[in-house]
PDB file of C-alpha atoms and ligand atoms in Angstrom:
ATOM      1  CA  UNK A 181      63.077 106.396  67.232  1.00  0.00           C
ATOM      2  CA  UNK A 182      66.589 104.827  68.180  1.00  0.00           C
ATOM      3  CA  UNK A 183      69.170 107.217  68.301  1.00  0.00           C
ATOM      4  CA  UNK A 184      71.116 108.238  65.374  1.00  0.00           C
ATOM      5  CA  UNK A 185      74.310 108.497  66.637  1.00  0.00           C
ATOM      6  CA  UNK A 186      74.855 106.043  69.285  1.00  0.00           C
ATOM      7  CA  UNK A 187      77.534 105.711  71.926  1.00  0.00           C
ATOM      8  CA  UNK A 188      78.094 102.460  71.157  1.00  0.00           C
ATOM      9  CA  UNK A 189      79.487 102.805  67.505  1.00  0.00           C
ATOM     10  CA  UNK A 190      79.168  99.155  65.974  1.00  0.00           C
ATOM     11  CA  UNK A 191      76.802  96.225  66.104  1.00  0.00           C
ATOM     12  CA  UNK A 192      78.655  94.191  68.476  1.00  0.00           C
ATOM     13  CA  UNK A 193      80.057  93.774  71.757  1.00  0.00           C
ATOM     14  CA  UNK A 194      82.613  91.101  72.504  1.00  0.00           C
ATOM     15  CA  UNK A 195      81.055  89.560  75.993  1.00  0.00           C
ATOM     16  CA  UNK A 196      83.649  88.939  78.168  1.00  0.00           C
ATOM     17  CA  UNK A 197      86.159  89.485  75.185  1.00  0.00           C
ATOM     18  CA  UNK A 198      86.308  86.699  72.474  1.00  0.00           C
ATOM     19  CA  UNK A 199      85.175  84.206  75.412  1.00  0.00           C
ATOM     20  CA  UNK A 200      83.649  81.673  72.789  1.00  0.00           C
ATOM     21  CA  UNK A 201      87.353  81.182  71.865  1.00  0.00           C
ATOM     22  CA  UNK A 202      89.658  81.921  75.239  1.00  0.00           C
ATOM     23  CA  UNK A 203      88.729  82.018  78.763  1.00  0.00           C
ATOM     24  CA  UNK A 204      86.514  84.779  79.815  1.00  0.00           C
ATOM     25  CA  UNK A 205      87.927  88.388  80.805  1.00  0.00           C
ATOM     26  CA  UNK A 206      91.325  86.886  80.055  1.00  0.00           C
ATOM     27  CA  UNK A 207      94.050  89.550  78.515  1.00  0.00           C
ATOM     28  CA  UNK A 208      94.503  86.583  75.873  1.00  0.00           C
ATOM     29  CA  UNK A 209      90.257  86.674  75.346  1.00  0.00           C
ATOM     30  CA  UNK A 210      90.853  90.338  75.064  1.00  0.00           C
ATOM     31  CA  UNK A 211      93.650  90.125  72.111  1.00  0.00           C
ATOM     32  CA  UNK A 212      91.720  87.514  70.688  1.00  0.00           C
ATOM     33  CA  UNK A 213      88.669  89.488  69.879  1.00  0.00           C
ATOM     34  CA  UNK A 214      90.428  92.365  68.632  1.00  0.00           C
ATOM     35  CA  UNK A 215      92.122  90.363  66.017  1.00  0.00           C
ATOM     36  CA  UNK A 216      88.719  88.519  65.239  1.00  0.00           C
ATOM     37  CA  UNK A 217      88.333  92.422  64.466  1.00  0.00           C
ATOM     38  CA  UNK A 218      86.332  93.321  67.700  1.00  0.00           C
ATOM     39  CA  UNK A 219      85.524  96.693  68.625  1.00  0.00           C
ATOM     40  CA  UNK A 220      83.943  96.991  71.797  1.00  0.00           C
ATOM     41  CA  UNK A 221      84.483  95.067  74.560  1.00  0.00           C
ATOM     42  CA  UNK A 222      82.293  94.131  77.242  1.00  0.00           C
ATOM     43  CA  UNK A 223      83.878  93.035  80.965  1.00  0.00           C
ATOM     44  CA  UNK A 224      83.532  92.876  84.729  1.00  0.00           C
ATOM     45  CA  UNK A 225      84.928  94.789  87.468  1.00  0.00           C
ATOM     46  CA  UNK A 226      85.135  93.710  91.071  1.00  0.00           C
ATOM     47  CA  UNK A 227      87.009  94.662  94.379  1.00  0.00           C
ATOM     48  CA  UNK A 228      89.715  92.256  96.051  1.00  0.00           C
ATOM     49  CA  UNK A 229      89.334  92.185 100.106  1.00  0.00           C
ATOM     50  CA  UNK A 230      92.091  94.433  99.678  1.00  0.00           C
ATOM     51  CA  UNK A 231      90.510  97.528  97.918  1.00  0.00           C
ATOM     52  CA  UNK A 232      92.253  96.088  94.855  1.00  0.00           C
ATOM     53  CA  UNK A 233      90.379  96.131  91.168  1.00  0.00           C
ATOM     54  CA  UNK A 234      90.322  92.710  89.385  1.00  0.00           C
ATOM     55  CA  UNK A 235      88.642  91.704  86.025  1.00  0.00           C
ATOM     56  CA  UNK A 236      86.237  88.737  86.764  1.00  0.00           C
ATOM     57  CA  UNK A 237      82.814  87.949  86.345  1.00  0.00           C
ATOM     58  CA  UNK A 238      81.325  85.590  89.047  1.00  0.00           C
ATOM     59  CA  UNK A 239      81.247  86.774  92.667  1.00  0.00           C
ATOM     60  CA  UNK A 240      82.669  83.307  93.453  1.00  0.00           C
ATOM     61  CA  UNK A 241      86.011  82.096  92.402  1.00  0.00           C
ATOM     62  CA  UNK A 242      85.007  78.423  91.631  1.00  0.00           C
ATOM     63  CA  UNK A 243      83.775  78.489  87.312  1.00  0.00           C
ATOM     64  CA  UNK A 244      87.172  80.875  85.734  1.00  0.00           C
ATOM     65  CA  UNK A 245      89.782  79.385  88.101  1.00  0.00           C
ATOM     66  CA  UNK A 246      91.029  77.100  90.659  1.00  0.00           C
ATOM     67  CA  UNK A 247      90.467  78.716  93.856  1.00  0.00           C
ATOM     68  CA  UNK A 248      86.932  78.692  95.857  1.00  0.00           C
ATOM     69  CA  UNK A 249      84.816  81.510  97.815  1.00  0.00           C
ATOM     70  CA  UNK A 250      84.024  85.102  97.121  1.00  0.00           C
ATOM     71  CA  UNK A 251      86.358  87.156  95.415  1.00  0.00           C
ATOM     72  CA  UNK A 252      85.779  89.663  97.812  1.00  0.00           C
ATOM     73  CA  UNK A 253      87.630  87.650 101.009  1.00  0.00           C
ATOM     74  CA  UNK A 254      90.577  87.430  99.123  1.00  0.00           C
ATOM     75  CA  UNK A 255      93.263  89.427  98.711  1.00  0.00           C
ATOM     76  CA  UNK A 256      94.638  90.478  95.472  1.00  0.00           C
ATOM     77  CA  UNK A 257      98.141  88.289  95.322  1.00  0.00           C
ATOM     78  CA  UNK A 258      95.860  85.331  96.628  1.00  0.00           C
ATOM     79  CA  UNK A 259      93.737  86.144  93.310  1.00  0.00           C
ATOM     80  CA  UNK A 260      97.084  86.741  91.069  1.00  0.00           C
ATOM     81  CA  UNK A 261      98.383  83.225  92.513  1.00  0.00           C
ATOM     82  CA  UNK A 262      94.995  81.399  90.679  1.00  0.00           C
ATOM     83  CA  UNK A 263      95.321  79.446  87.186  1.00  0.00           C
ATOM     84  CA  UNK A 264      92.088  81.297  85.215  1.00  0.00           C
ATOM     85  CA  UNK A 265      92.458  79.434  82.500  1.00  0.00           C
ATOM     86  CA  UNK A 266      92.532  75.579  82.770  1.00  0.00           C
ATOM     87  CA  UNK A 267      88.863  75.431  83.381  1.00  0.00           C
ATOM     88  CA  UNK A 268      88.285  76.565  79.941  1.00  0.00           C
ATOM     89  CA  UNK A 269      90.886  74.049  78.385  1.00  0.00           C
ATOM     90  CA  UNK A 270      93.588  71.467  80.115  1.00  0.00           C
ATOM     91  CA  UNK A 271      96.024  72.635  76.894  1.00  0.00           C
ATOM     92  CA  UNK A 272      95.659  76.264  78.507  1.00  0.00           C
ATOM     93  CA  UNK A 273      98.140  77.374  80.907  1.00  0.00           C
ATOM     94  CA  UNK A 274      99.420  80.628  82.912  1.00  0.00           C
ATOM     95  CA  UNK A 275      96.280  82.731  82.518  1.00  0.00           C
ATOM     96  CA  UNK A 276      95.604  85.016  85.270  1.00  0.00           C
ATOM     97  CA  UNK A 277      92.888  86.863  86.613  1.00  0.00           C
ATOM     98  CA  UNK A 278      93.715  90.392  85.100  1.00  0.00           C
ATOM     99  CA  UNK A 279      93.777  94.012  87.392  1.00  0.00           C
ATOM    100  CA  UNK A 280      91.668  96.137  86.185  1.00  0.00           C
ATOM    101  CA  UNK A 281      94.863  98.674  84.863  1.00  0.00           C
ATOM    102  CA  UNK A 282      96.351  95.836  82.864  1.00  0.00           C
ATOM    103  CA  UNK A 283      92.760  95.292  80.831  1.00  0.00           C
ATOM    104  CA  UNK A 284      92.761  98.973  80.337  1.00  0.00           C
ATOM    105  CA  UNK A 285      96.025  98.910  79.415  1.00  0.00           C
ATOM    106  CA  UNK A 286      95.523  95.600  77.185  1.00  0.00           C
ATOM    107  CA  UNK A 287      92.013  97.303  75.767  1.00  0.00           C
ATOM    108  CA  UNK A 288      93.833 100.976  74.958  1.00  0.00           C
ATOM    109  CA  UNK A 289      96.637  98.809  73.567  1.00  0.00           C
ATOM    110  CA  UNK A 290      94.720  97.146  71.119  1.00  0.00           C
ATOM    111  CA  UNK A 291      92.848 100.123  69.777  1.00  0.00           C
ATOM    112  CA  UNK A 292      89.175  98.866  71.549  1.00  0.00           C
ATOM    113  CA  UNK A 293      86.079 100.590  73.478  1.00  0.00           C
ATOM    114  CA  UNK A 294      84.735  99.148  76.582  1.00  0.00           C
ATOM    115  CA  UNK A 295      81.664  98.622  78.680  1.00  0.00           C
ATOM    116  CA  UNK A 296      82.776  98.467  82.031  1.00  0.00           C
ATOM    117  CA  UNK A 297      79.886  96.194  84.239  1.00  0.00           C
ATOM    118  CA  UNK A 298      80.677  97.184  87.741  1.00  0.00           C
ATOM    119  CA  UNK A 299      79.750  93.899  89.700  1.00  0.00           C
ATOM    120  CA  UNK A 300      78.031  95.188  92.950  1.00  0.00           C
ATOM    121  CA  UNK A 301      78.152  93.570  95.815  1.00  0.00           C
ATOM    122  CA  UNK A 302      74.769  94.430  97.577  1.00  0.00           C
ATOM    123  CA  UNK A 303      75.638  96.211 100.643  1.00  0.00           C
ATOM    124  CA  UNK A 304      78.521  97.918  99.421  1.00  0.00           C
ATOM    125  CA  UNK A 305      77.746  99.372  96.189  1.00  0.00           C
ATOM    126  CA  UNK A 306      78.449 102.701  96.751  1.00  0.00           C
ATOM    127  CA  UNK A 307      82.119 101.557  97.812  1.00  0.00           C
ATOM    128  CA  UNK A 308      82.748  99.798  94.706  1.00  0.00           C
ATOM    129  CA  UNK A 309      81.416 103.204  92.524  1.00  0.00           C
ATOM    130  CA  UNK A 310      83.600 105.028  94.096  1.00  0.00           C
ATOM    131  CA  UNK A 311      86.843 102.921  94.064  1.00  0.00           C
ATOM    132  CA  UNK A 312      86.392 101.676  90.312  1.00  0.00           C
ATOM    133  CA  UNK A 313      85.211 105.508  89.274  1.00  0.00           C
ATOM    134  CA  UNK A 314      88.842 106.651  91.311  1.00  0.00           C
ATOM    135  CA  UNK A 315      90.776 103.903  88.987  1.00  0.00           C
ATOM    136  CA  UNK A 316      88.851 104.784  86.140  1.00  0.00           C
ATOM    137  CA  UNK A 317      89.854 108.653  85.885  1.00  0.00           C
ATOM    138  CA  UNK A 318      93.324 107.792  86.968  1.00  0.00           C
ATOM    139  CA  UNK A 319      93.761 105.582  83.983  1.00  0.00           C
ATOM    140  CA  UNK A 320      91.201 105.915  81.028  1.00  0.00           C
ATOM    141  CA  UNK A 321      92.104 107.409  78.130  1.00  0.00           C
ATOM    142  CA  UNK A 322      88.957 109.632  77.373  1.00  0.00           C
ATOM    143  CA  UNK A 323      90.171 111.547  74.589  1.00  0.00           C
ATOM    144  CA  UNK A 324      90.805 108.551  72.132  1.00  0.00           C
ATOM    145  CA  UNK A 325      88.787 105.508  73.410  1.00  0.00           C
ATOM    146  CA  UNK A 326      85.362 105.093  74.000  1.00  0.00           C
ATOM    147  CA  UNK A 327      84.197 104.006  77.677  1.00  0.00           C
ATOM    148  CA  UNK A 328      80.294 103.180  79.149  1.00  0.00           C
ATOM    149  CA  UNK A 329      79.991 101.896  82.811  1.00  0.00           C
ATOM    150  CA  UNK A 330      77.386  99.778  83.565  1.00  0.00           C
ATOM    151  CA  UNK A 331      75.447  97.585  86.208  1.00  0.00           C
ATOM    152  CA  UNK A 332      72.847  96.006  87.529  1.00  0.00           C
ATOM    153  CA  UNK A 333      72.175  97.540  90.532  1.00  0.00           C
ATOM    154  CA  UNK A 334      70.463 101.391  89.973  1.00  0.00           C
ATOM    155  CA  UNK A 335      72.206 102.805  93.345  1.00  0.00           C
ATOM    156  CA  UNK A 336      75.502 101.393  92.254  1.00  0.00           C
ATOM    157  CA  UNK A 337      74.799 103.429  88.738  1.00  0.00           C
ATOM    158  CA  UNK A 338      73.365 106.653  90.395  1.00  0.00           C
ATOM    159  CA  UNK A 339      76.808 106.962  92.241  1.00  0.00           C
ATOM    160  CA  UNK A 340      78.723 106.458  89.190  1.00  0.00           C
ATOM    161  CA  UNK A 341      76.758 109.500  87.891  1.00  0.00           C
ATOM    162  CA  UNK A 342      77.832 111.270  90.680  1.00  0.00           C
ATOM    163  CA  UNK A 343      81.168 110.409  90.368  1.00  0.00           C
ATOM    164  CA  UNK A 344      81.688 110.477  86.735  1.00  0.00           C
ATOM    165  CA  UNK A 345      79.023 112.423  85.066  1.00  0.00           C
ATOM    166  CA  UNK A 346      80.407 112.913  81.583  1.00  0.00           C
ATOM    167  CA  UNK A 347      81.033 109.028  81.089  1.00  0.00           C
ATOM    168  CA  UNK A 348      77.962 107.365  79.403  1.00  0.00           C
ATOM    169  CA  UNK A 349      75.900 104.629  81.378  1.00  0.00           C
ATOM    170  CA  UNK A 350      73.972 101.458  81.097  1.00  0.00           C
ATOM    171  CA  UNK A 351      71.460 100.215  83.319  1.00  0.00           C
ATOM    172  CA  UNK A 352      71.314  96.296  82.711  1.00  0.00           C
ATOM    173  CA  UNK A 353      68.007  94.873  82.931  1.00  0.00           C
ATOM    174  CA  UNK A 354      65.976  91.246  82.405  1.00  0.00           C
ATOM    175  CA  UNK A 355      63.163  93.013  80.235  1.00  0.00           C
ATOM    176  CA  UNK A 356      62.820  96.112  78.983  1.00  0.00           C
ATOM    177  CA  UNK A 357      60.582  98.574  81.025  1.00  0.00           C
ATOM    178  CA  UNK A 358      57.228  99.962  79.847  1.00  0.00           C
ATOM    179  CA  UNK A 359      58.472 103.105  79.559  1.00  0.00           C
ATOM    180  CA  UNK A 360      62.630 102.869  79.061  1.00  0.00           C
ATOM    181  CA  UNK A 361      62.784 106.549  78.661  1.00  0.00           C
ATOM    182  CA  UNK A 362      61.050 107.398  81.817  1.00  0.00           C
ATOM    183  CA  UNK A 363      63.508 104.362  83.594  1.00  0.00           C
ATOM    184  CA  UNK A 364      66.391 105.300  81.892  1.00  0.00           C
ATOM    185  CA  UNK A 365      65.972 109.123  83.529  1.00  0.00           C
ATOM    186  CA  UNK A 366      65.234 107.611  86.588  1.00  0.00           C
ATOM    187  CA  UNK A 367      68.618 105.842  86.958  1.00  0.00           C
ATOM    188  CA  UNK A 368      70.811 108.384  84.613  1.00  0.00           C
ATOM    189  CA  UNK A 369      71.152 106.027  82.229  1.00  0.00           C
ATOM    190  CA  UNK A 370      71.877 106.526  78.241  1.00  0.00           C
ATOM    191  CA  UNK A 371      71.796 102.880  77.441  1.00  0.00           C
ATOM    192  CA  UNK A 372      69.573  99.962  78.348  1.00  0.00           C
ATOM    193  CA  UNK A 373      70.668  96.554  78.129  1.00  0.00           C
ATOM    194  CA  UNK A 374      68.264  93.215  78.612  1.00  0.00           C
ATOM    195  CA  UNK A 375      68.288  89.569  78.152  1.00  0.00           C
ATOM    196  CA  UNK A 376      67.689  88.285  75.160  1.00  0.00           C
ATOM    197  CA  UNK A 377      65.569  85.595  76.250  1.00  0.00           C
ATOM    198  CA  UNK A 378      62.637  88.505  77.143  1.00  0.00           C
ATOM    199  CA  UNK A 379      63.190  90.153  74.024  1.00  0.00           C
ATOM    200  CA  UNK A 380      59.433  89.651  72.076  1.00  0.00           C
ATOM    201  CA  UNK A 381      58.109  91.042  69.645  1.00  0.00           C
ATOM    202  CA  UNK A 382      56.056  93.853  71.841  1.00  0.00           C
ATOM    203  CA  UNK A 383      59.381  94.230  73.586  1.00  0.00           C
ATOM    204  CA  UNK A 384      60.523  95.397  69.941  1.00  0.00           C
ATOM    205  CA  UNK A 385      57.837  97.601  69.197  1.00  0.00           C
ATOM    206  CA  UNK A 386      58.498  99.280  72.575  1.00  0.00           C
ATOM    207  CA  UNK A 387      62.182  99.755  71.696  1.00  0.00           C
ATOM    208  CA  UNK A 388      61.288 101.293  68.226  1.00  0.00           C
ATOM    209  CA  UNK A 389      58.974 103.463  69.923  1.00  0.00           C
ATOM    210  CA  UNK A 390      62.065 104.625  72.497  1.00  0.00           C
ATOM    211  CA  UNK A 391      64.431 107.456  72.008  1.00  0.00           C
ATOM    212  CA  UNK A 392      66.752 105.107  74.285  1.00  0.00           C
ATOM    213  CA  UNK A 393      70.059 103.281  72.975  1.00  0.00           C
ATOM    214  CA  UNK A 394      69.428  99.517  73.786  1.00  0.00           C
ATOM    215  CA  UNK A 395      71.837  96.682  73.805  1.00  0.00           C
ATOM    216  CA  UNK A 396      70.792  92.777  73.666  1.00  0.00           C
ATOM    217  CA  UNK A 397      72.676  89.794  76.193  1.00  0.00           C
ATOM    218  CA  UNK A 398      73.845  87.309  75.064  1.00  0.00           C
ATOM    219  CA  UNK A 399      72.932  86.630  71.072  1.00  0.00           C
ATOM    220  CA  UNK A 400      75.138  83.478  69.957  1.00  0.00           C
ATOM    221  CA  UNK A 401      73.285  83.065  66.804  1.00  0.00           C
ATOM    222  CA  UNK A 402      73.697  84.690  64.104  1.00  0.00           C
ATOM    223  CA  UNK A 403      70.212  84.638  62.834  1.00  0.00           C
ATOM    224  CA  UNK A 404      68.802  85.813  65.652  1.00  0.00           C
ATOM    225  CA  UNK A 405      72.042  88.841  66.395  1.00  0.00           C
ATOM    226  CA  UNK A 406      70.414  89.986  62.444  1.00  0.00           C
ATOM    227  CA  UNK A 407      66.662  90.198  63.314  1.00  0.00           C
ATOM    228  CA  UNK A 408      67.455  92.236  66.781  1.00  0.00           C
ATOM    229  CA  UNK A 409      69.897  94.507  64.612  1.00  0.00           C
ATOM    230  CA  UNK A 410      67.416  95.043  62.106  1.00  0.00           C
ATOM    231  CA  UNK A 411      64.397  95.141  64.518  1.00  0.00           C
ATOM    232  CA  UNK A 412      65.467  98.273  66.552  1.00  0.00           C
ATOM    233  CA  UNK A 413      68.485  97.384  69.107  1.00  0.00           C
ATOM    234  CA  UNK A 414      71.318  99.427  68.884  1.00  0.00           C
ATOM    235  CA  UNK A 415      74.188  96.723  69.761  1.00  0.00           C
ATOM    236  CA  UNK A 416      74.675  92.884  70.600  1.00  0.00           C
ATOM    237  CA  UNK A 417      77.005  91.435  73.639  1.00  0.00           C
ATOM    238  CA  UNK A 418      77.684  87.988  72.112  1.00  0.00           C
ATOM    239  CA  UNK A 419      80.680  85.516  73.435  1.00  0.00           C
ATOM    240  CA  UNK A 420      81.490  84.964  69.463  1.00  0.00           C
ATOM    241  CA  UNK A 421      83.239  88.277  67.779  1.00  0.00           C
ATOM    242  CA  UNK A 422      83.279  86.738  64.393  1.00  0.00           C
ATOM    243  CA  UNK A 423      78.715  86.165  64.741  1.00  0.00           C
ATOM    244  CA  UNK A 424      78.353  88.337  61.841  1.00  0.00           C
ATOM    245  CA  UNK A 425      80.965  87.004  59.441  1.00  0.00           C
ATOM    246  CA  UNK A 426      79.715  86.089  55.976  1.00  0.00           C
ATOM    247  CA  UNK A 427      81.318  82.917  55.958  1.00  0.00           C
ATOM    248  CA  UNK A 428      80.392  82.162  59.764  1.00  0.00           C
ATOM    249  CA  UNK A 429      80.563  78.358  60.551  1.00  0.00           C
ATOM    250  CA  UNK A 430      84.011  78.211  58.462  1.00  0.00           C
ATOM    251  CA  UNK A 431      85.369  81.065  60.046  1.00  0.00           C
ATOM    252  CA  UNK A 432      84.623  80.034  63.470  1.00  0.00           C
ATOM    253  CA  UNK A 433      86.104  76.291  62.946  1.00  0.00           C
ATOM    254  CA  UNK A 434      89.436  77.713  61.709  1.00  0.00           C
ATOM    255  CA  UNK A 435      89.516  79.952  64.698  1.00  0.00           C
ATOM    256  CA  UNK A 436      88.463  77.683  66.875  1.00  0.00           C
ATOM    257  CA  UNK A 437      91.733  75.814  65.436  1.00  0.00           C
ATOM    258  CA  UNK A 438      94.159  78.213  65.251  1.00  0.00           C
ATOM    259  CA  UNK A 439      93.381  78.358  69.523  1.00  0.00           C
ATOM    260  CA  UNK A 440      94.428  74.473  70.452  1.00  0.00           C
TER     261      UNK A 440
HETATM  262  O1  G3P B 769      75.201  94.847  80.466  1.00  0.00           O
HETATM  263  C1  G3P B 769      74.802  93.519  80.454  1.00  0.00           C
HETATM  264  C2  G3P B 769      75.970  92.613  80.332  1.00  0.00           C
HETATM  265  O2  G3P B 769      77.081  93.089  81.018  1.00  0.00           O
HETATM  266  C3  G3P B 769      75.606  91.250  80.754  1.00  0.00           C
HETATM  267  O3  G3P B 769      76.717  90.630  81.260  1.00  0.00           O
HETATM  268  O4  G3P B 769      77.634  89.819  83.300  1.00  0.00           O
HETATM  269  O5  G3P B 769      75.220  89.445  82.915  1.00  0.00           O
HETATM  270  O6  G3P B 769      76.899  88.239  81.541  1.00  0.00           O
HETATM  271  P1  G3P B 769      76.592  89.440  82.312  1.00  0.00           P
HETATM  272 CA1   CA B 770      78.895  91.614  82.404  1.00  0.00          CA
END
């Protein structure tokens, strides 16, 4: 049986904030999907080449902005000089790549959760736990909004729950294990999240049959965001916070609108 009181508290999870809309882990995708009326928000923490925390998805600058190479080699003011925003649209200008205390600070400010996805970088994952865990107790505000750090990479998670054993985690995954329960224990997870492209109809009969909490990456359509909902997952990371509005296609066109 799914749990009955889940950590993650509402159907959706705003991938990469309202990144349908805005340029991905942008402050302005961020504000976005809050006033789409966004709850949780889903994002991606790496380290600069100087032990700094910045918000960005790929391991390679190239896609969200205008530099090149791994984020990594470069230093955070060499990251802070990039434009993270014209690749998305040439009418968008002055986005930068956020730190990882100004999307706190933008995520507390706008009354939101978050799943924090720690991007490893194999070889140094237990580095990264520890730096973004440090950041993370510094600045999170635990007794009013809700937090869940997450990954790929189980050693990167198991120091996490070394580090910061009362904060919930996710272990991401392509396809859900044969027995989640037993995996989840393994890697001191609470939450499993998978692709949606292996998400079949066994894998949905083995979620029913799990105790776990399991989210589903990345559902666009609506349609399909309804059937996982109502077939067992807990929660859905989507790009598009407005996927379950009655009035969907209307409602995306006039936000889509209101953004050029
Ligand atoms: O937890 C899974 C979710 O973070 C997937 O995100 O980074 O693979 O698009 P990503
Ligand atoms: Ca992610």
């Amino acid at each position: 049986m799914p749990p009955s009181n889940p950590i993650v508290d509402a159907p959706l999870l705003a991938h990469r904030g309202a990144s349908l809309y805005a340029p991905e882990n942008t402050l302005q995708a961020v504000e976005l999907a809050a006033k789409m009326g966004a709850k949780w928000i889903e994002t991606d923490v790496q380290v600069t080449a100087d032990n700094e925390l910045v918000v960005i998805h790929d391991l390679e600058l190239e896609r969200t902005t205008n530099g090149a190479g791994f984020v990594a080699l470069h230093t955070l003011e060499q990251i802070r000089a990039l434009d993270a925003g014209s690749w998305f649209g040439n009418k968008i200008s002055g986005y930068q790549v956020p730190t990882l205390q100004e999307f706190v600070a933008c995520i507390v400010d706008n009354d939101l959760n978050l799943q924090l996805e720690l991007k490893e970088l194999p070889g140094r994952e237990n580095d990264i736990a520890d730096r973004v865990c440090s950041e993370i107790a510094d600045i999170w505000p635990f007794e009013r909004r809700k937090l869940f750090l997450s990954g790929f990479s189980e050693r990167c998670l198991k120091r996490v729950a070394r580090n910061l054993p009362d904060v919930p985690r996710a272990i991401a995954l392509l396809c859900i294990p044969e027995d989640p329960d037993a995996y989840a224990a393994e890697t001191g997870a609470q939450i499993i999240h998978v692709q949606d492209k292996f998400v079949d109809e066994e894998a949905l009969r083995t979620i029913r049959a799990s105790s776990m909490e399991f989210g589903v990456a990345t559902v666009n359509d609506p349609e399909r965001a309804k059937y996982l909902l109502n077939s067992g997952v807990t929660s859905i990371l989507t790009d598009d916070p407005l996927l379950l509005e009655q009035d969907g296609v209307e409602t995306r066109l006039r936000a889509l609108a209101h953004q050029q």
